[in-house]
Amino acid sequence: MVAAVSLEEVYKVYNKVPVVNDLSFEIQAGEMFGLLGPNGAGKSTTIRMLITLTRPTQGRITVAGYDVNRDRDRVKQNIGVVLQQISIDNDLSVWENMEFHARMHHIPNSKRQKLIDRWLEYVELVDRKESLVKTLSGGMKRRLQIARALIHQPQVLFLDEPTVGLDPQTRRRLWEIIRDLNRQGMTILLTTHYMEEAEFLCDRIGIVDAGKLIELGTMDYFRSKYGKGLVVKESGERIDYQFFPTLDEAKAYLNSLSDKTGVMVRPSNLEDIFIEMTGRRLD
Ligand code: ADP
């Protein structure tokens, strides 16, 4: 089976510095894949190469079976894109934005109105279709971007930091939409620096740091590699973390301590594992 997205030894070099450094991974059709890493790790640059906005300096990339260098138009026909910087036209209405985008993709009249309605309904913006985009909230704008990215029925959806700057409730609402789209079969690649977002949404997570992929796998894989149980010891300013293969082993260790002051046990999460891997926090 052809992978939905494939990168082979990809580099992007700016001013002699590789900001994407020997990146190789594949995303299968129907997968929800997350690229997680701190600011400056090279996530956006990677997305920009995948969506044909910038060329790899070296290496091979295919999306929906097409080479991003040789078959740029085919790649563009088969992808939906939601970029970090909001790219919708503020002075147009919700409907006009959808209409404009659908025309750019040459969707015929007969189908266009139905598709616009369908996707606006899906993201719950039908009752705002006459509103100017500039009157929408941040969450609504993001939902409109998603509806617009889906109108030409792409095979792969790219979401660059889809919930950055949104309040927690709005973020959860977007998570539901993203997860539901994936359950309907959409292949999705998202970038994020929110640990809980990657943990909640993604089947597999690639962790990037300084342009390099430092770890790749499912949450189950990470937790069995680093430890499912965590003992957290607080003494003054200092917090120490100790991983155990299972939660029970972490509990047994706690019980064996004569002084349990400031010590607690909990299941490990992606943030703990990231700190263990890189020695630092993301935010
Ligand atoms: P992330 O999305 O993980 O925050 P980026 O891909 O935006 O990371 O950036 C990775 C690195 O590449 C950063 O150091 C950034 O300054 C640099 N960079 C990105 N785009 C350009 C560019 N057009 N010219 C020069 N440097 C760039």
Short mmCIF file of C-alpha atoms and ligand atoms in Angstrom, two decimals:
data_model
loop_
_atom_site.label_atom_id
_atom_site.label_comp_id
_atom_site.label_asym_id
_atom_site.label_seq_id
_atom_site.Cartn_x
_atom_site.Cartn_y
_atom_site.Cartn_z
CA MET A 1 0.00 0.00 0.00
CA VAL A 2 1.28 3.49 -0.83
CA ALA A 3 1.76 5.63 2.27
CA ALA A 4 -0.42 8.76 2.50
CA VAL A 5 2.69 10.75 3.37
CA SER A 6 6.29 9.65 3.05
CA LEU A 7 9.52 11.48 3.85
CA GLU A 8 12.90 9.97 3.05
CA GLU A 9 16.03 11.58 4.41
CA VAL A 10 14.62 15.07 4.07
CA TYR A 11 16.67 18.19 4.79
CA LYS A 12 15.83 21.88 4.68
CA VAL A 13 18.78 24.18 5.03
CA TYR A 14 18.50 27.92 5.71
CA ASN A 15 21.71 29.96 5.81
CA LYS A 16 23.77 26.76 5.97
CA VAL A 17 21.84 25.58 9.03
CA PRO A 18 19.71 22.44 8.63
CA VAL A 19 16.39 23.35 10.29
CA VAL A 20 15.01 19.98 9.14
CA ASN A 21 17.76 17.45 9.50
CA ASP A 22 17.50 13.96 7.96
CA LEU A 23 13.79 13.44 8.58
CA SER A 24 12.26 10.11 7.54
CA PHE A 25 8.83 8.75 8.43
CA GLU A 26 5.61 7.52 6.83
CA ILE A 27 1.96 8.15 7.58
CA GLN A 28 -0.55 5.50 6.55
CA ALA A 29 -3.98 6.26 5.12
CA GLY A 30 -6.49 6.90 7.90
CA GLU A 31 -3.83 7.67 10.48
CA MET A 32 -3.80 10.66 12.81
CA PHE A 33 -0.18 11.64 13.13
CA GLY A 34 1.24 14.35 15.35
CA LEU A 35 4.54 16.19 15.04
CA LEU A 36 5.37 17.49 18.48
CA GLY A 37 8.25 19.70 19.43
CA PRO A 38 9.30 23.04 20.93
CA ASN A 39 9.16 26.30 18.99
CA GLY A 40 11.82 26.37 16.33
CA ALA A 41 12.04 22.56 16.09
CA GLY A 42 11.18 22.61 12.37
CA LYS A 43 7.52 21.54 12.48
CA SER A 44 6.15 24.35 10.30
CA THR A 45 9.01 24.02 7.86
CA THR A 46 8.20 20.32 7.55
CA ILE A 47 4.52 21.06 6.87
CA ARG A 48 5.49 23.75 4.38
CA MET A 49 7.54 21.21 2.43
CA LEU A 50 4.70 18.66 2.55
CA ILE A 51 2.17 21.14 1.19
CA THR A 52 4.54 22.35 -1.56
CA LEU A 53 5.07 25.85 -0.16
CA THR A 54 8.80 25.32 0.02
CA ARG A 55 11.10 22.73 -1.54
CA PRO A 56 13.22 20.30 0.43
CA THR A 57 16.93 21.04 0.07
CA GLN A 58 17.51 17.31 -0.15
CA GLY A 59 15.49 14.10 0.16
CA ARG A 60 12.23 12.78 -1.22
CA ILE A 61 8.67 13.56 -0.16
CA THR A 62 5.46 12.05 -1.49
CA VAL A 63 1.95 13.02 -0.47
CA ALA A 64 -1.11 11.03 -1.59
CA GLY A 65 1.32 9.08 -3.78
CA TYR A 66 2.66 12.16 -5.62
CA ASP A 67 6.14 13.64 -5.45
CA VAL A 68 6.06 17.19 -4.04
CA ASN A 69 8.73 18.36 -6.47
CA ARG A 70 7.50 16.70 -9.64
CA ASP A 71 3.70 16.61 -9.13
CA ARG A 72 3.04 19.79 -7.24
CA ASP A 73 -0.45 20.36 -8.67
CA ARG A 74 -1.59 16.81 -7.97
CA VAL A 75 -0.35 17.12 -4.39
CA LYS A 76 -2.26 20.38 -3.99
CA GLN A 77 -5.47 18.84 -5.36
CA ASN A 78 -5.29 16.08 -2.79
CA ILE A 79 -4.55 18.01 0.39
CA GLY A 80 -6.40 20.32 2.73
CA VAL A 81 -4.39 22.86 4.68
CA VAL A 82 -5.00 24.85 7.85
CA LEU A 83 -2.00 27.02 8.60
CA GLN A 84 -1.06 28.75 11.82
CA GLN A 85 -1.45 32.26 10.51
CA ILE A 86 -5.15 32.65 9.77
CA SER A 87 -5.40 32.91 6.00
CA ILE A 88 -9.07 33.65 5.57
CA ASP A 89 -10.26 36.94 4.14
CA ASN A 90 -11.66 39.09 6.96
CA ASP A 91 -13.63 41.39 4.67
CA LEU A 92 -15.55 38.58 3.03
CA SER A 93 -18.46 36.72 4.58
CA VAL A 94 -18.20 33.12 5.72
CA TRP A 95 -20.11 32.02 2.64
CA GLU A 96 -17.98 34.11 0.27
CA ASN A 97 -14.80 32.62 1.70
CA MET A 98 -16.10 29.12 1.06
CA GLU A 99 -17.37 30.05 -2.40
CA PHE A 100 -14.06 31.64 -3.39
CA HIS A 101 -12.07 28.63 -2.26
CA ALA A 102 -14.44 26.17 -3.97
CA ARG A 103 -14.11 28.10 -7.24
CA MET A 104 -10.33 28.04 -6.94
CA HIS A 105 -10.64 24.28 -6.84
CA HIS A 106 -12.96 24.29 -9.87
CA ILE A 107 -15.83 22.64 -8.04
CA PRO A 108 -18.78 22.84 -10.45
CA ASN A 109 -21.84 24.96 -9.64
CA SER A 110 -24.08 21.96 -9.23
CA LYS A 111 -21.97 20.56 -6.39
CA ARG A 112 -20.58 23.74 -4.89
CA GLN A 113 -23.54 25.00 -2.88
CA LYS A 114 -24.27 21.58 -1.44
CA LEU A 115 -20.68 21.06 -0.37
CA ILE A 116 -20.45 24.50 1.20
CA ASP A 117 -23.63 23.86 3.16
CA ARG A 118 -22.48 20.42 4.19
CA TRP A 119 -19.15 21.58 5.61
CA LEU A 120 -20.52 24.74 7.23
CA GLU A 121 -23.10 22.56 8.92
CA TYR A 122 -20.39 20.16 10.01
CA VAL A 123 -18.42 22.91 11.78
CA GLU A 124 -21.63 24.55 13.06
CA LEU A 125 -21.30 27.80 11.15
CA VAL A 126 -24.39 27.65 8.95
CA ASP A 127 -26.18 30.31 10.96
CA ARG A 128 -23.16 32.61 10.52
CA LYS A 129 -22.81 32.20 6.79
CA GLU A 130 -23.71 35.82 6.02
CA SER A 131 -21.41 37.19 8.75
CA LEU A 132 -18.19 38.93 7.83
CA VAL A 133 -15.23 36.86 8.95
CA LYS A 134 -13.86 39.76 10.99
CA THR A 135 -16.87 39.47 13.31
CA LEU A 136 -16.13 35.81 14.18
CA SER A 137 -14.36 34.57 17.30
CA GLY A 138 -10.95 32.88 17.03
CA GLY A 139 -12.51 29.43 17.40
CA MET A 140 -15.10 30.15 14.69
CA LYS A 141 -12.38 31.34 12.31
CA ARG A 142 -10.46 28.15 12.90
CA ARG A 143 -13.60 26.09 12.23
CA LEU A 144 -14.15 28.03 9.01
CA GLN A 145 -10.57 27.31 7.97
CA ILE A 146 -11.20 23.61 8.54
CA ALA A 147 -14.47 23.65 6.56
CA ARG A 148 -12.70 25.45 3.75
CA ALA A 149 -9.80 23.01 3.75
CA LEU A 150 -12.25 20.13 3.30
CA ILE A 151 -14.44 21.45 0.51
CA HIS A 152 -12.50 19.87 -2.35
CA GLN A 153 -12.55 16.48 -0.58
CA PRO A 154 -8.83 16.10 0.04
CA GLN A 155 -7.19 12.81 1.01
CA VAL A 156 -4.85 14.27 3.59
CA LEU A 157 -5.48 17.17 5.95
CA PHE A 158 -2.58 19.22 7.36
CA LEU A 159 -3.17 21.22 10.53
CA ASP A 160 -0.34 23.47 11.69
CA GLU A 161 -0.79 24.26 15.40
CA PRO A 162 -4.60 24.15 15.01
CA THR A 163 -5.48 25.26 18.53
CA VAL A 164 -2.72 27.72 19.32
CA GLY A 165 -4.04 30.77 21.16
CA LEU A 166 -7.52 29.35 21.75
CA ASP A 167 -9.16 29.03 25.15
CA PRO A 168 -9.44 25.53 26.65
CA GLN A 169 -13.14 25.06 25.83
CA THR A 170 -12.71 26.12 22.21
CA ARG A 171 -9.69 23.88 21.97
CA ARG A 172 -11.74 20.89 23.18
CA ARG A 173 -14.44 21.64 20.61
CA LEU A 174 -11.82 21.64 17.85
CA TRP A 175 -10.36 18.41 19.17
CA GLU A 176 -13.80 16.80 18.81
CA ILE A 177 -14.05 17.96 15.20
CA ILE A 178 -10.53 16.78 14.36
CA ARG A 179 -11.06 13.42 16.00
CA ASP A 180 -14.41 12.93 14.29
CA LEU A 181 -12.92 13.72 10.88
CA ASN A 182 -10.23 11.12 11.47
CA ARG A 183 -12.86 8.57 12.53
CA GLN A 184 -14.59 9.20 9.22
CA GLY A 185 -11.35 8.09 7.54
CA MET A 186 -9.44 11.34 6.95
CA THR A 187 -5.66 11.06 7.19
CA ILE A 188 -4.42 13.93 9.34
CA LEU A 189 -1.03 15.35 10.14
CA LEU A 190 -1.01 17.97 12.84
CA THR A 191 1.78 19.88 14.49
CA THR A 192 1.53 21.06 18.03
CA HIS A 193 3.59 22.06 21.01
CA TYR A 194 0.75 21.08 23.35
CA MET A 195 1.56 17.72 24.89
CA GLU A 196 -2.01 16.95 25.90
CA GLU A 197 -3.20 17.70 22.36
CA ALA A 198 -0.81 15.16 20.84
CA GLU A 199 -1.62 12.65 23.57
CA PHE A 200 -5.39 13.07 23.20
CA LEU A 201 -5.62 13.09 19.42
CA CYS A 202 -2.80 11.18 17.79
CA ASP A 203 -2.38 7.51 16.91
CA ARG A 204 1.35 8.05 16.54
CA ILE A 205 3.54 10.93 17.60
CA GLY A 206 6.85 12.01 16.12
CA ILE A 207 8.90 14.11 18.53
CA VAL A 208 11.16 16.63 16.83
CA ASP A 209 13.83 18.74 18.38
CA ALA A 210 16.28 21.01 16.56
CA GLY A 211 15.20 19.61 13.19
CA LYS A 212 15.69 15.96 14.14
CA LEU A 213 13.19 13.23 14.84
CA ILE A 214 14.17 12.02 18.28
CA GLU A 215 11.37 9.55 18.93
CA LEU A 216 8.43 8.09 17.03
CA GLY A 217 5.65 5.84 18.20
CA THR A 218 2.28 5.39 19.89
CA MET A 219 1.60 6.55 23.44
CA ASP A 220 1.60 2.87 24.46
CA TYR A 221 5.06 2.45 22.96
CA PHE A 222 6.39 5.53 24.78
CA ARG A 223 4.87 4.46 28.07
CA SER A 224 6.21 0.94 27.85
CA LYS A 225 9.65 2.21 26.84
CA TYR A 226 9.98 4.91 29.52
CA GLY A 227 7.63 3.57 32.21
CA LYS A 228 3.90 3.61 32.91
CA GLY A 229 4.23 4.54 36.57
CA LEU A 230 5.79 7.70 37.94
CA VAL A 231 6.95 8.65 41.40
CA VAL A 232 7.13 12.41 41.90
CA LYS A 233 9.23 13.68 44.82
CA GLU A 234 8.99 17.27 45.87
CA SER A 235 11.65 18.59 48.19
CA GLY A 236 11.68 22.38 48.46
CA GLU A 237 12.17 23.90 45.00
CA ARG A 238 13.28 20.62 43.52
CA ILE A 239 11.00 18.05 41.89
CA ASP A 240 12.41 14.63 40.99
CA TYR A 241 10.70 12.13 38.72
CA GLN A 242 11.35 8.42 38.76
CA PHE A 243 9.82 6.08 36.18
CA PHE A 244 8.69 2.52 36.92
CA PRO A 245 7.57 -0.09 34.38
CA THR A 246 4.08 -0.25 35.93
CA LEU A 247 1.94 1.90 38.21
CA ASP A 248 1.91 -0.96 40.76
CA GLU A 249 5.69 -0.98 40.91
CA ALA A 250 5.68 2.79 41.45
CA LYS A 251 3.14 2.31 44.28
CA ALA A 252 5.20 -0.49 45.83
CA TYR A 253 8.23 1.80 45.81
CA LEU A 254 6.23 4.55 47.52
CA ASN A 255 5.01 2.10 50.16
CA SER A 256 8.57 1.00 50.86
CA LEU A 257 9.63 4.53 51.76
CA SER A 258 9.75 5.35 55.46
CA ASP A 259 9.32 9.07 54.79
CA LYS A 260 6.58 9.70 52.22
CA THR A 261 6.50 13.49 52.65
CA GLY A 262 6.07 15.26 49.31
CA VAL A 263 6.01 12.00 47.35
CA MET A 264 3.16 10.95 45.07
CA VAL A 265 2.48 8.31 42.46
CA ARG A 266 0.60 8.70 39.17
CA PRO A 267 0.50 7.28 35.64
CA SER A 268 3.13 8.88 33.40
CA ASN A 269 2.02 11.18 30.59
CA LEU A 270 3.61 12.51 27.42
CA GLU A 271 4.95 15.59 29.17
CA ASP A 272 6.85 13.45 31.71
CA ILE A 273 8.24 11.36 28.89
CA PHE A 274 9.26 14.39 26.84
CA ILE A 275 11.16 15.81 29.81
CA GLU A 276 12.82 12.44 30.36
CA MET A 277 13.85 12.33 26.67
CA THR A 278 15.09 15.88 26.27
CA GLY A 279 15.73 17.07 29.80
CA ARG A 280 13.42 20.05 29.43
CA ARG A 281 9.87 21.31 29.20
CA LEU A 282 8.13 22.60 26.09
CA ASP A 283 6.51 25.80 27.33
P1 ADP B 1 8.43 25.27 14.52
O1 ADP B 1 7.27 25.23 13.60
O2 ADP B 1 8.76 23.92 15.09
O3 ADP B 1 8.29 26.31 15.59
P2 ADP B 1 9.88 26.35 12.25
O4 ADP B 1 9.82 25.31 11.20
O5 ADP B 1 8.95 27.50 12.14
O6 ADP B 1 9.74 25.65 13.69
O7 ADP B 1 11.36 26.94 12.30
C1 ADP B 1 12.52 26.13 12.41
C2 ADP B 1 13.74 26.99 12.30
O8 ADP B 1 13.89 27.44 10.96
C3 ADP B 1 13.72 28.24 13.16
O9 ADP B 1 15.00 28.42 13.71
C4 ADP B 1 13.38 29.33 12.18
O10 ADP B 1 13.93 30.55 12.60
C5 ADP B 1 14.02 28.83 10.91
N1 ADP B 1 13.33 29.30 9.68
C6 ADP B 1 12.07 29.01 9.32
N2 ADP B 1 11.75 29.58 8.15
C7 ADP B 1 12.87 30.24 7.72
C8 ADP B 1 13.21 31.03 6.58
N3 ADP B 1 12.30 31.25 5.61
N4 ADP B 1 14.45 31.54 6.50
C9 ADP B 1 15.36 31.32 7.48
N5 ADP B 1 15.11 30.59 8.57
C10 ADP B 1 13.90 30.06 8.72
#
